[in-house]
Structure formats: structure tokens, C-alpha cells
Short mmCIF file of C-alpha atoms in Angstrom, two decimals:
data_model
loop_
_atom_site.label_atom_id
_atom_site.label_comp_id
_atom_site.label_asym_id
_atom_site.label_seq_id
_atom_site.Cartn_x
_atom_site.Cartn_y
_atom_site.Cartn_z
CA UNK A 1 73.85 125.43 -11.57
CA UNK A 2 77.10 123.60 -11.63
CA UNK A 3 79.23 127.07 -13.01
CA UNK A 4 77.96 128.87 -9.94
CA UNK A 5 79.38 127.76 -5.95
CA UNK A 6 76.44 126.01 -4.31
CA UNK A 7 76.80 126.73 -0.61
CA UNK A 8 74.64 125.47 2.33
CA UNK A 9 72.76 128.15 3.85
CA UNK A 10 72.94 126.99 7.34
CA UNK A 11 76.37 127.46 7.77
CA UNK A 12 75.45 130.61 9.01
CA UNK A 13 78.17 132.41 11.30
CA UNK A 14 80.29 129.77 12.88
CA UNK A 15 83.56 131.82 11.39
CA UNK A 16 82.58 134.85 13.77
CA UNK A 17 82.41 136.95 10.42
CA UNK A 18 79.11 137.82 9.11
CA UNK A 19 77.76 136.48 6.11
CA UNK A 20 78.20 138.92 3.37
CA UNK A 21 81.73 140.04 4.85
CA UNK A 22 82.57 136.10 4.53
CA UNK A 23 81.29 136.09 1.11
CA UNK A 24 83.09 139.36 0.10
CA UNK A 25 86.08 137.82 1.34
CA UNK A 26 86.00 134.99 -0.75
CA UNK A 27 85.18 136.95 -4.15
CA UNK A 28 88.36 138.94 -3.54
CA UNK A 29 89.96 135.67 -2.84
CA UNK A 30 91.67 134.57 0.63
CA UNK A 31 95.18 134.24 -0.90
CA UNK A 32 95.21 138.15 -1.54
CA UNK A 33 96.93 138.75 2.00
CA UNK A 34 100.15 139.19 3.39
CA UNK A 35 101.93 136.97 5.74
CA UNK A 36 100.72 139.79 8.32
CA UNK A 37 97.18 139.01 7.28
CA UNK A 38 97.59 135.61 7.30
CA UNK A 39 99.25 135.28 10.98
CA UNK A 40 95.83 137.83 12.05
CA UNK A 41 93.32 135.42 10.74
CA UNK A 42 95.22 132.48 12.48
CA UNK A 43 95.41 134.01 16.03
CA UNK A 44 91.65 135.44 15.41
CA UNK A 45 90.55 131.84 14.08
CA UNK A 46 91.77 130.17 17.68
CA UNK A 47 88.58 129.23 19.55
CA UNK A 48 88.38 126.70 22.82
CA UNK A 49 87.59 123.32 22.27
CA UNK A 50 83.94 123.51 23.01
CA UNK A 51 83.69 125.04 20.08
CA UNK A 52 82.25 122.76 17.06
CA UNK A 53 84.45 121.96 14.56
CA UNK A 54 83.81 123.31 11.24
CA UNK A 55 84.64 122.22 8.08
CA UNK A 56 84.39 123.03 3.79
CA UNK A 57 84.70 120.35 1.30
CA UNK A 58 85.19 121.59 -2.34
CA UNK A 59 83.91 120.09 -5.31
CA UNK A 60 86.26 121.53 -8.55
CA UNK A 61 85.14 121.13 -11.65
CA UNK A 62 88.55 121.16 -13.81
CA UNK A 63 87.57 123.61 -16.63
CA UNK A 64 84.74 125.04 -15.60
CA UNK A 65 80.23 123.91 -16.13
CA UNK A 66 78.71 125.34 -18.74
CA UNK A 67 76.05 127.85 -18.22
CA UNK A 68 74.34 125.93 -21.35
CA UNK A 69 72.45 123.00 -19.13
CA UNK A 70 73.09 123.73 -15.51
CA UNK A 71 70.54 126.46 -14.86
CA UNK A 72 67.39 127.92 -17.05
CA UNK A 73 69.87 129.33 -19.68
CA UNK A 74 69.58 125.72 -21.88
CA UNK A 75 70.29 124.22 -25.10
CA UNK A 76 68.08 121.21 -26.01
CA UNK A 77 67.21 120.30 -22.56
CA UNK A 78 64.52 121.52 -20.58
CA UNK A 79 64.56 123.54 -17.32
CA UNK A 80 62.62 122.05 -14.22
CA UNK A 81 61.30 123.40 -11.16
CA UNK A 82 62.97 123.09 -8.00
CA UNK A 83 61.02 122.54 -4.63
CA UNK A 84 62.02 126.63 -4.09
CA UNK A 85 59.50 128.62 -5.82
CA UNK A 86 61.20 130.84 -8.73
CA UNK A 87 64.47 128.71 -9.32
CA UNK A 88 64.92 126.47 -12.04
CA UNK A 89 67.39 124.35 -12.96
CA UNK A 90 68.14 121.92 -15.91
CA UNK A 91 66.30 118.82 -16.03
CA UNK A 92 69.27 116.29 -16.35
CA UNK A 93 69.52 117.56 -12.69
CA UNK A 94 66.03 115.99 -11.11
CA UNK A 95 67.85 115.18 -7.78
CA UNK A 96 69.46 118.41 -6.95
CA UNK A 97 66.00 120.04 -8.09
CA UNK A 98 64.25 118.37 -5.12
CA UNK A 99 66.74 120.00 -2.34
CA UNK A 100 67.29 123.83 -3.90
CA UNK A 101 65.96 125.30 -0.14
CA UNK A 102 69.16 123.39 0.99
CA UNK A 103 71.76 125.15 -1.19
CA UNK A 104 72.49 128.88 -2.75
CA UNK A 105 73.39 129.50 -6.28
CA UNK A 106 76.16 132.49 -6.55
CA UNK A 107 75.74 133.22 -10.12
CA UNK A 108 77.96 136.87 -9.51
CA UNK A 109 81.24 135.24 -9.63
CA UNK A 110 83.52 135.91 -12.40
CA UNK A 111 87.64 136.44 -13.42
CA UNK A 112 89.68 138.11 -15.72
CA UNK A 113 92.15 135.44 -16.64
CA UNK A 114 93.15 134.91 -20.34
CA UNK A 115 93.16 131.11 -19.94
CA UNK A 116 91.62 128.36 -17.46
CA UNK A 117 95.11 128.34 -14.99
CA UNK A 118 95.01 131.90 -14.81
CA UNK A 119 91.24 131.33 -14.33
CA UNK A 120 91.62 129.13 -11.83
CA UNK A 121 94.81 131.17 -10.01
CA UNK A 122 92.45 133.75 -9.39
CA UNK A 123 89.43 131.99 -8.39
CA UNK A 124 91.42 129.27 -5.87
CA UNK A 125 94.04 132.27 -4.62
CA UNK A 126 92.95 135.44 -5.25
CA UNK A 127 95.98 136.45 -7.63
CA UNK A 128 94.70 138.76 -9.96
CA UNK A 129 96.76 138.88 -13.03
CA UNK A 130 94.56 137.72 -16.00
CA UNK A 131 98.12 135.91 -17.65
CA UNK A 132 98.72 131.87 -17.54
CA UNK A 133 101.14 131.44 -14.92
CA UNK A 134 103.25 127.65 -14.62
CA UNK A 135 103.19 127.70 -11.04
CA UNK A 136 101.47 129.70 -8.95
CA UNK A 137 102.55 132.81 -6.92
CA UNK A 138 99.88 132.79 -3.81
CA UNK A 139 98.93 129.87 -1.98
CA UNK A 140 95.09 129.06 -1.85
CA UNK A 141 92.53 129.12 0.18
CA UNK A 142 92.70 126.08 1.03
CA UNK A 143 96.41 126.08 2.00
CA UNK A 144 95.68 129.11 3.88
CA UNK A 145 93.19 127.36 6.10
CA UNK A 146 95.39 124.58 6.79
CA UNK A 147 97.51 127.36 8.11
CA UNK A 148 95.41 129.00 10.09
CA UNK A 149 94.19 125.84 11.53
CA UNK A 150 97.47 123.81 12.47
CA UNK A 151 97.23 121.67 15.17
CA UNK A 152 100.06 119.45 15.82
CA UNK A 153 97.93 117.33 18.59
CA UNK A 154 96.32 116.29 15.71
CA UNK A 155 95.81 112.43 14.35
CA UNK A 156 95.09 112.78 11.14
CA UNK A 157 96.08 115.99 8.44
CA UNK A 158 93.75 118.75 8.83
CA UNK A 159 93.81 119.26 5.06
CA UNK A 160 93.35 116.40 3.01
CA UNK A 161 92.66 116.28 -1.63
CA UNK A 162 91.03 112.95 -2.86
CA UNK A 163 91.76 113.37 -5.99
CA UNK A 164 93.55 116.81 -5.82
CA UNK A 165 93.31 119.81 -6.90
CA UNK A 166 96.68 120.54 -8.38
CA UNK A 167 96.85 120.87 -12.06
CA UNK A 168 95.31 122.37 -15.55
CA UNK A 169 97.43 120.51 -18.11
CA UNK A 170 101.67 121.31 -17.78
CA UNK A 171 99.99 124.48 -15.52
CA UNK A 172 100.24 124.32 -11.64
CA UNK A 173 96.87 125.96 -10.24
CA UNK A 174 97.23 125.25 -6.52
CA UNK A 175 99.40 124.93 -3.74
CA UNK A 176 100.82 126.74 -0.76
CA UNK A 177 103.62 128.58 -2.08
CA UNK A 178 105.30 131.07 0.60
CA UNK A 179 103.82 128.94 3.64
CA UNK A 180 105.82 125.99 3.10
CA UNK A 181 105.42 122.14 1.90
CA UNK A 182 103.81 120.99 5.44
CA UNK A 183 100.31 123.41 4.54
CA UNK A 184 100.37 120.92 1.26
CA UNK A 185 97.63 118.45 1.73
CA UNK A 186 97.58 114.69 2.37
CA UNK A 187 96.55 113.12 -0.91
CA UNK A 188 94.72 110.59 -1.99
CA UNK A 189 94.65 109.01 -5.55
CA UNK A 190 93.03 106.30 -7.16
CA UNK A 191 89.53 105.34 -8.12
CA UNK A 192 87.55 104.68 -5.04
CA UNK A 193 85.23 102.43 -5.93
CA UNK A 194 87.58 100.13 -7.03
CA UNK A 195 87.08 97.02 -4.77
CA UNK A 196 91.16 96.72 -4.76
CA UNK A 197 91.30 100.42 -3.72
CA UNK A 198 93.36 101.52 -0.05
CA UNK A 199 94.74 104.33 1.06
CA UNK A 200 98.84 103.10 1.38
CA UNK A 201 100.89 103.33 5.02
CA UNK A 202 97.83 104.24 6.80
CA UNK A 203 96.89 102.21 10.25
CA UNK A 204 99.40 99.69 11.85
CA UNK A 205 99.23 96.59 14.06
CA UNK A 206 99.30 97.81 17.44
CA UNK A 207 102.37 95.79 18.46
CA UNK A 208 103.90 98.05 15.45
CA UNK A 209 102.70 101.14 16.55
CA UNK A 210 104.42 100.71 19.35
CA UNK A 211 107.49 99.79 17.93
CA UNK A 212 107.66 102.61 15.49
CA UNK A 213 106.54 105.09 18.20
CA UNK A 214 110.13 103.92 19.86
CA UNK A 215 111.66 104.70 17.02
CA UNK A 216 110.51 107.89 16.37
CA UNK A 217 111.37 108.83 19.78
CA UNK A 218 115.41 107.63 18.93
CA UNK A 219 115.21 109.50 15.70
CA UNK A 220 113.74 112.95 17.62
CA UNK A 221 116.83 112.92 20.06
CA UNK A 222 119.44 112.78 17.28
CA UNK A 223 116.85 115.24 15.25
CA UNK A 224 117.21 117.89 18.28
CA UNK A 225 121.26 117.62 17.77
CA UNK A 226 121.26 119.61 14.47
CA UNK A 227 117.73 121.76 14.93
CA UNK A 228 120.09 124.93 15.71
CA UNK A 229 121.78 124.43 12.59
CA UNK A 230 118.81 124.79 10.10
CA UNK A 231 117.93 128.12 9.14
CA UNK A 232 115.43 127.68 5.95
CA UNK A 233 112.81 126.15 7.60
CA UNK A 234 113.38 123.25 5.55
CA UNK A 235 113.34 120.89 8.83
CA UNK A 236 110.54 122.39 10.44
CA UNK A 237 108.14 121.26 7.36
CA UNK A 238 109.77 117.43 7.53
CA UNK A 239 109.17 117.57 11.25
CA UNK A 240 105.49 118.26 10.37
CA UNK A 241 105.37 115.74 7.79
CA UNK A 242 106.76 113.43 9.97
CA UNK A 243 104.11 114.04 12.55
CA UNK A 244 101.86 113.57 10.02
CA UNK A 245 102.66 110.30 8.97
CA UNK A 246 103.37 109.05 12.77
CA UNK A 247 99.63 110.34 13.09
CA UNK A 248 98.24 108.29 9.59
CA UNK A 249 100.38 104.93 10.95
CA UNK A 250 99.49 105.01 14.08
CA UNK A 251 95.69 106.32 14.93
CA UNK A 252 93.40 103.42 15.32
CA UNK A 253 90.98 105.85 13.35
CA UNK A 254 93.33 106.60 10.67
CA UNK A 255 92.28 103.19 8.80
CA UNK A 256 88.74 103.56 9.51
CA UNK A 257 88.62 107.02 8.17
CA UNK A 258 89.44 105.97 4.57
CA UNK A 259 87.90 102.22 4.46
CA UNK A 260 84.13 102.76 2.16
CA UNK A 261 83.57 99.10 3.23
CA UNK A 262 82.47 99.85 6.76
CA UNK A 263 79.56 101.71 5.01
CA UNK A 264 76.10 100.11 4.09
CA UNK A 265 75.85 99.26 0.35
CA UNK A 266 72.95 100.94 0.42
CA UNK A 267 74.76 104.12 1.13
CA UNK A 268 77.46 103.80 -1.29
CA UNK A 269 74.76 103.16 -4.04
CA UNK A 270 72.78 106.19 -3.03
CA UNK A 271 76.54 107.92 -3.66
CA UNK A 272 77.07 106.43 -6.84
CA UNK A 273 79.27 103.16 -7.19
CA UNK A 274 81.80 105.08 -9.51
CA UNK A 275 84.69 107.31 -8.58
CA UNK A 276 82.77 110.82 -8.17
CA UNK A 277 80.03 109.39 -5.75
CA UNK A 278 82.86 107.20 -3.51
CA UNK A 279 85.01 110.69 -3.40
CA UNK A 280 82.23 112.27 -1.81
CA UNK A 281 81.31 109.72 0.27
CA UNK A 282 85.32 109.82 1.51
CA UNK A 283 84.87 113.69 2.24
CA UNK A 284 81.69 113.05 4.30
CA UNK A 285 83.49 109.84 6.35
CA UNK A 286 86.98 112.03 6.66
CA UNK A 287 84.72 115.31 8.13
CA UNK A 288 83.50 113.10 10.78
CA UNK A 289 86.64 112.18 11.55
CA UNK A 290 88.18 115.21 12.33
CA UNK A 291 89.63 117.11 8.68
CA UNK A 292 88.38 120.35 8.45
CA UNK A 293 89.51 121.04 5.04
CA UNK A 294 89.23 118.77 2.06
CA UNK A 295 89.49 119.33 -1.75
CA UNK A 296 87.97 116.88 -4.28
CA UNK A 297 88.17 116.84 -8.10
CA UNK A 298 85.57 115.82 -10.37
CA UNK A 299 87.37 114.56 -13.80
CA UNK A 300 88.40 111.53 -15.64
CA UNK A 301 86.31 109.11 -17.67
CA UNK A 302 83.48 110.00 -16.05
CA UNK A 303 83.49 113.50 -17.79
CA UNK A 304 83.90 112.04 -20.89
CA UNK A 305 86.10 112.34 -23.69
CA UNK A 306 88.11 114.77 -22.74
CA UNK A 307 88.52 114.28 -19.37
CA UNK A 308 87.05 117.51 -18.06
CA UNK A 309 84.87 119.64 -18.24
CA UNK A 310 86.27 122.01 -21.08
CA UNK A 311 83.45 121.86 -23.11
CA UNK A 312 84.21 122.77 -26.87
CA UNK A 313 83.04 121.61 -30.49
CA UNK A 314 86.70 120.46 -30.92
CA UNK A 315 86.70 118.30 -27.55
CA UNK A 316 83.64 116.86 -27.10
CA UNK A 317 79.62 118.67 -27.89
CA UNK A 318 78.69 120.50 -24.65
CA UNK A 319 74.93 119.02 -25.21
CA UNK A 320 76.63 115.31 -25.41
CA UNK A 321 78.83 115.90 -22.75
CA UNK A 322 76.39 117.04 -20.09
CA UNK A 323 73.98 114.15 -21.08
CA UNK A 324 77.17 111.95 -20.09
CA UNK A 325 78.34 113.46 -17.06
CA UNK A 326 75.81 114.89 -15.40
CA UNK A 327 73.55 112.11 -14.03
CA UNK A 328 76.83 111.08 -11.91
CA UNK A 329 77.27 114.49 -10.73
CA UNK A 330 73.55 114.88 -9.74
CA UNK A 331 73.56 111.57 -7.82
CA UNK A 332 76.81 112.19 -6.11
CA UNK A 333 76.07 115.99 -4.85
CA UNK A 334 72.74 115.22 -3.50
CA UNK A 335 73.95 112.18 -2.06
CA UNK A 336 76.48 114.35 -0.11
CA UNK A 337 74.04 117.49 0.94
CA UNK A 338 71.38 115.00 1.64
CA UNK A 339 73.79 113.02 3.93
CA UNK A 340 75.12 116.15 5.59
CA UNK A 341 71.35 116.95 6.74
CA UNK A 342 70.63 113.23 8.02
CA UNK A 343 73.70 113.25 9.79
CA UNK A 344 73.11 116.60 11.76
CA UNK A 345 76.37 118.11 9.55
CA UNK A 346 74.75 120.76 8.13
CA UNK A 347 75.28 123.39 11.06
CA UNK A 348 78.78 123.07 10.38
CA UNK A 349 80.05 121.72 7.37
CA UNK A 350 80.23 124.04 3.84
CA UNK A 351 80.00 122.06 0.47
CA UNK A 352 81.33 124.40 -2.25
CA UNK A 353 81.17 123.60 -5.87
CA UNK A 354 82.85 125.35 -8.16
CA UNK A 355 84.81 125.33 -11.51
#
């Protein structure tokens, strides 16, 4: 279960494209377009503001779940029955086995690449060269929907990566590439769950908001002086940063957004009081704030030794591993779909996860 993308079937077609063209589009990978493309999809993706606002948070597995103990296919483990007659999945999954009519199981996707960055170059951007590549050529998808979906009358980044989604090792597997620094997200790092953890130079006093809003004002006048003079773009993307960190200092919501503590403790505990379960719980409390795009990896400790979830006999025994990891994942991702429902989310809100 965890190799495959788990998607929520009710998203249905809020993107004005219809399901198995959306789907198509994603196997060939959204990066695969030209600036052309890219500027099409942005005008086409402009609705009025009745429209609701829809929004994908991804899950990434660095390195990629097993077949071996996510589905029937199974090592020592059994396979359970899920409340959807015909699917199975493992048993150190009894959670996510209760709520299989709320998710789909793509078990078709595959890549070519010689290595996990390559791997992951084609599966996050579409690039289909099967080499390792340092740094990536194509931004992804999730870049590309940050494009598409700039607003600058927003108060809070539209694209946002607790924990991001950034690296495989010394190899660079995401990132916008050709459409600039500002389509970058806003990250967050640090162990959520960690009573001492905030979010830095987000939310101000409002006697300082109004002071730096002054002074932001000043700075734009002198700003304007030189505008004609740049010709790389390299001011337009620290104009848009700078909006975007006028918007984190000085939304009342801002600090809201990213503070776990205003949430029961019986909620955080059905998430998981660890780093994985607060994550999610994050992605849930920054969708109903606004962000329409948000990337979250799973890694660390809580995979075990290794850190990930490249499963070998040299790192760390796949059957150990999953025995580890996987009660944290199951609690965490059924915590989030099951949330998404309660709330009323689910008509517009895609949980992806993928490795």
C-alpha cells in the first residue's frame, strides 16, 4: 500500500479536467512542459473566487515502501481485509484497513531511473532520463502549481514543505528550476512535537506590524528607483519573497496557522505525538488556512536505522524495518484522511502518498 499513491476518491473534478486525463497527466509527470505549457495551465487554472479552494498535500516516502508488507504481496506478516470487499492490505496496517472505500491504490506507477534521485526526478518532475542527476533540470509539480497559482493578495505562501522535500543524499531531487527562487516553498524544519518547537519570524505584535508595514512602504519607494535597471529577474523573486515574509510577520493568522497547541490533545494523540503524526496534523491546520500546496517528508528516526525508507540487508531488514516504522505511519495517515472527512475537506483536498 505505501509504494503505490493513495488518493481520495472524492476529489472528483474540481481541476475542470476529467479524471483519467488528470491521472494521465500526472504519470507523464507535470514538469514535462514548456514555459508555453506552463503559462496555458496558469491562465486556464484562474477561476472566480466563489470557487472552493482546492488543495494536495504529499506524503514522500524518501526511498521508496516496499511492496514486501504494504499490500497482499508479504513476507512474514499477514494480509488483512479492508472494509472494501477484494482489497487487502498488510496487517501492521489495521487503521488504514478500516477506511480503504476512502482512498485508491495506483499500483501502475513505475520509472526508469538507474538510482533513487533519478527515480525520484522522474516521478516529482516528469524528466525522463533514467541517469542520477545532482540537481535537477525541471521544476516539480509542486513548483509548478505554486506557479500556476500565484497570488500576491495572499497572507500566507501558497506552497509550503514541513519537512521538505529537497534531497536524496549529496543529490538535489526537487525544486523549481527555470521558474525562479520565489515558486520555492516556505519551509519548515524541526520536529513538531517537540514542546520547544515554533515556526521562527512568523506573527508580530500589532504595534510592530504596523511599524514594519511603514517601513516596508520607505524601502518600496527607494526599491521603485532602480526596478528599470534589473533585467534577470533577480529582483522580481526578492520582491516576492519579501511579500512573503511581510505576509508571515504580519497576518494575525500567520501564528495561528503553525501553533499545534491550539489543538485538543486528544487530536494530536489521535495524530501521533511524534514528528510524522504532528507534520500531518500541520498540513491539515495550514489547508484550512489558506495553502493550497504542501509537501511533507516522512524520514528520520522514526524510519529507523537508516533514516529512510531504503530498505536493504546492508541498511536495516525490510521485515524489521516495517515492524518499526509502520505503526507511526498507519496512525498518522488515517489520522489525516479521517480528519479530512470530519472536517468536510474531503471534496477538496487530495492526500497523495508516494515514494
Amino acid at each position: 500500500m505505501m509504494d503505490s499513491q493513495q488518493v481520495s476518491r472524492t476529489y472528483g473534478n474540481r481541476c475542470g479536467l476529467p479524471r483519467r486525463k488528470l491521472l494521465q497527466a500526472g504519470l507523464t509527470g507535470f514538469s514535462a512542459l514548456t514555459m508555453a505549457d506552463v503559462f496555458r495551465l496558469q491562465a486556464a487554472t484562474r477561476t472566480d473566487a466563489s470557487s472552493p479552494k482546492t488543495a494536495v498535500i504529499m506524503v514522500w516516502l524518501r526511498g521508496g515502501a516496499s511492496h514486501l508488507e504494504t499490500s497482499e504481496f508479504r513476507g512474514p506478516y499477514s494480509a488483512i481485509d479492508t472494509n472494501v470487499a477484494g482489497i487487502q492490505i498488510c496487517e501492521l496496517l489495521p487503521r488504514l484497513a478500516t477506511m480503504a472505500d476512502k482512498y485508491s491504490i495506483l499500483r501502475s506507477i513505475a520509472h526508469t531511473g538507474g538510482g533513487h534521485p533519478a527515480g525520484s526526478l522522474q516521478v516529482l518532475g516528469g524528466d525522463p532520463d533514467a541517469q542520477d542527476k545532482v540537481t535537477p533540470k525541471l521544476p516539480d509539480w509542486m513548483s509548478i502549481a505554486s506557479f500556476v497559482r500565484q497570488d500576491s493578495r495572499r497572507s500566507l505562501p501558497n506552497y509550503m514543505a514541513i519537512n521538505p522535500v529537497d534531497r536524496y543524499d549529496s543529490f538535489t531531487i526537487a525544486g523549481p528550476t527555470y521558474l525562479g527562487p520565489s515558486h520555492a516553498p516556505f519551509s519548515i524544519v524541526g520536529d513538531p512535537s517537540n514542546p520547544a518547537f515554533e515556526v521562527p519570524n512568523v506573527g508580530l505584535a500589532p504595534d510592530r506590524r504596523d511599524r514594519l508595514e511603514r517601513r516596508m512602504q520607505l524601502k518600496s519607494g527607494f526599491d521603485n528607483l532602480r526596478r528599470d535597471l534589473d533585467t534577470s529577474g533577480t529582483l522580481s523573486a526578492i520582491d516576492q519573497f519579501e511579500a512573503q515574509a511581510l505576509g508571515l510577520l504580519t497576518s494575525p493568522n500567520a501564528g495561528d496557522a503553525f501553533d499545534l497547541r491550539k489543538e485538543s490533545t486528544s487530536v494530536r494523540e489521535r495524530y501521533g505525538m511524534n514528528a510524522w503524526g504532528q507534520q500531518l496534523l500541520m498540513a491539515r491546520r495550514l489547508v484550512e488556512a489558506g495553502v493550497e500546496i504542501i509537501a511533507t517528508e516522512f524520514d528520520g528516526p522514526l524510519c529507523g536505522r537508516v533514516q529512510n525508507w531504503d530498505d536493504h540487508a546492508v541498511n536495516q531488514h525490510v521485515f524489521d524495518a516495517y515492524k518499526f516504522r509502520t505503526p507511526v505511519f498507519d496512525q498518522a495517515v488515517s489520522a489525516l484522511i479521517e480528519d479530512i472527512y470530519a472536517r468536510g475537506l474531503d471534496q477538496r483536498v487530495l492526500v497523495i502518498v508516494a515514494g
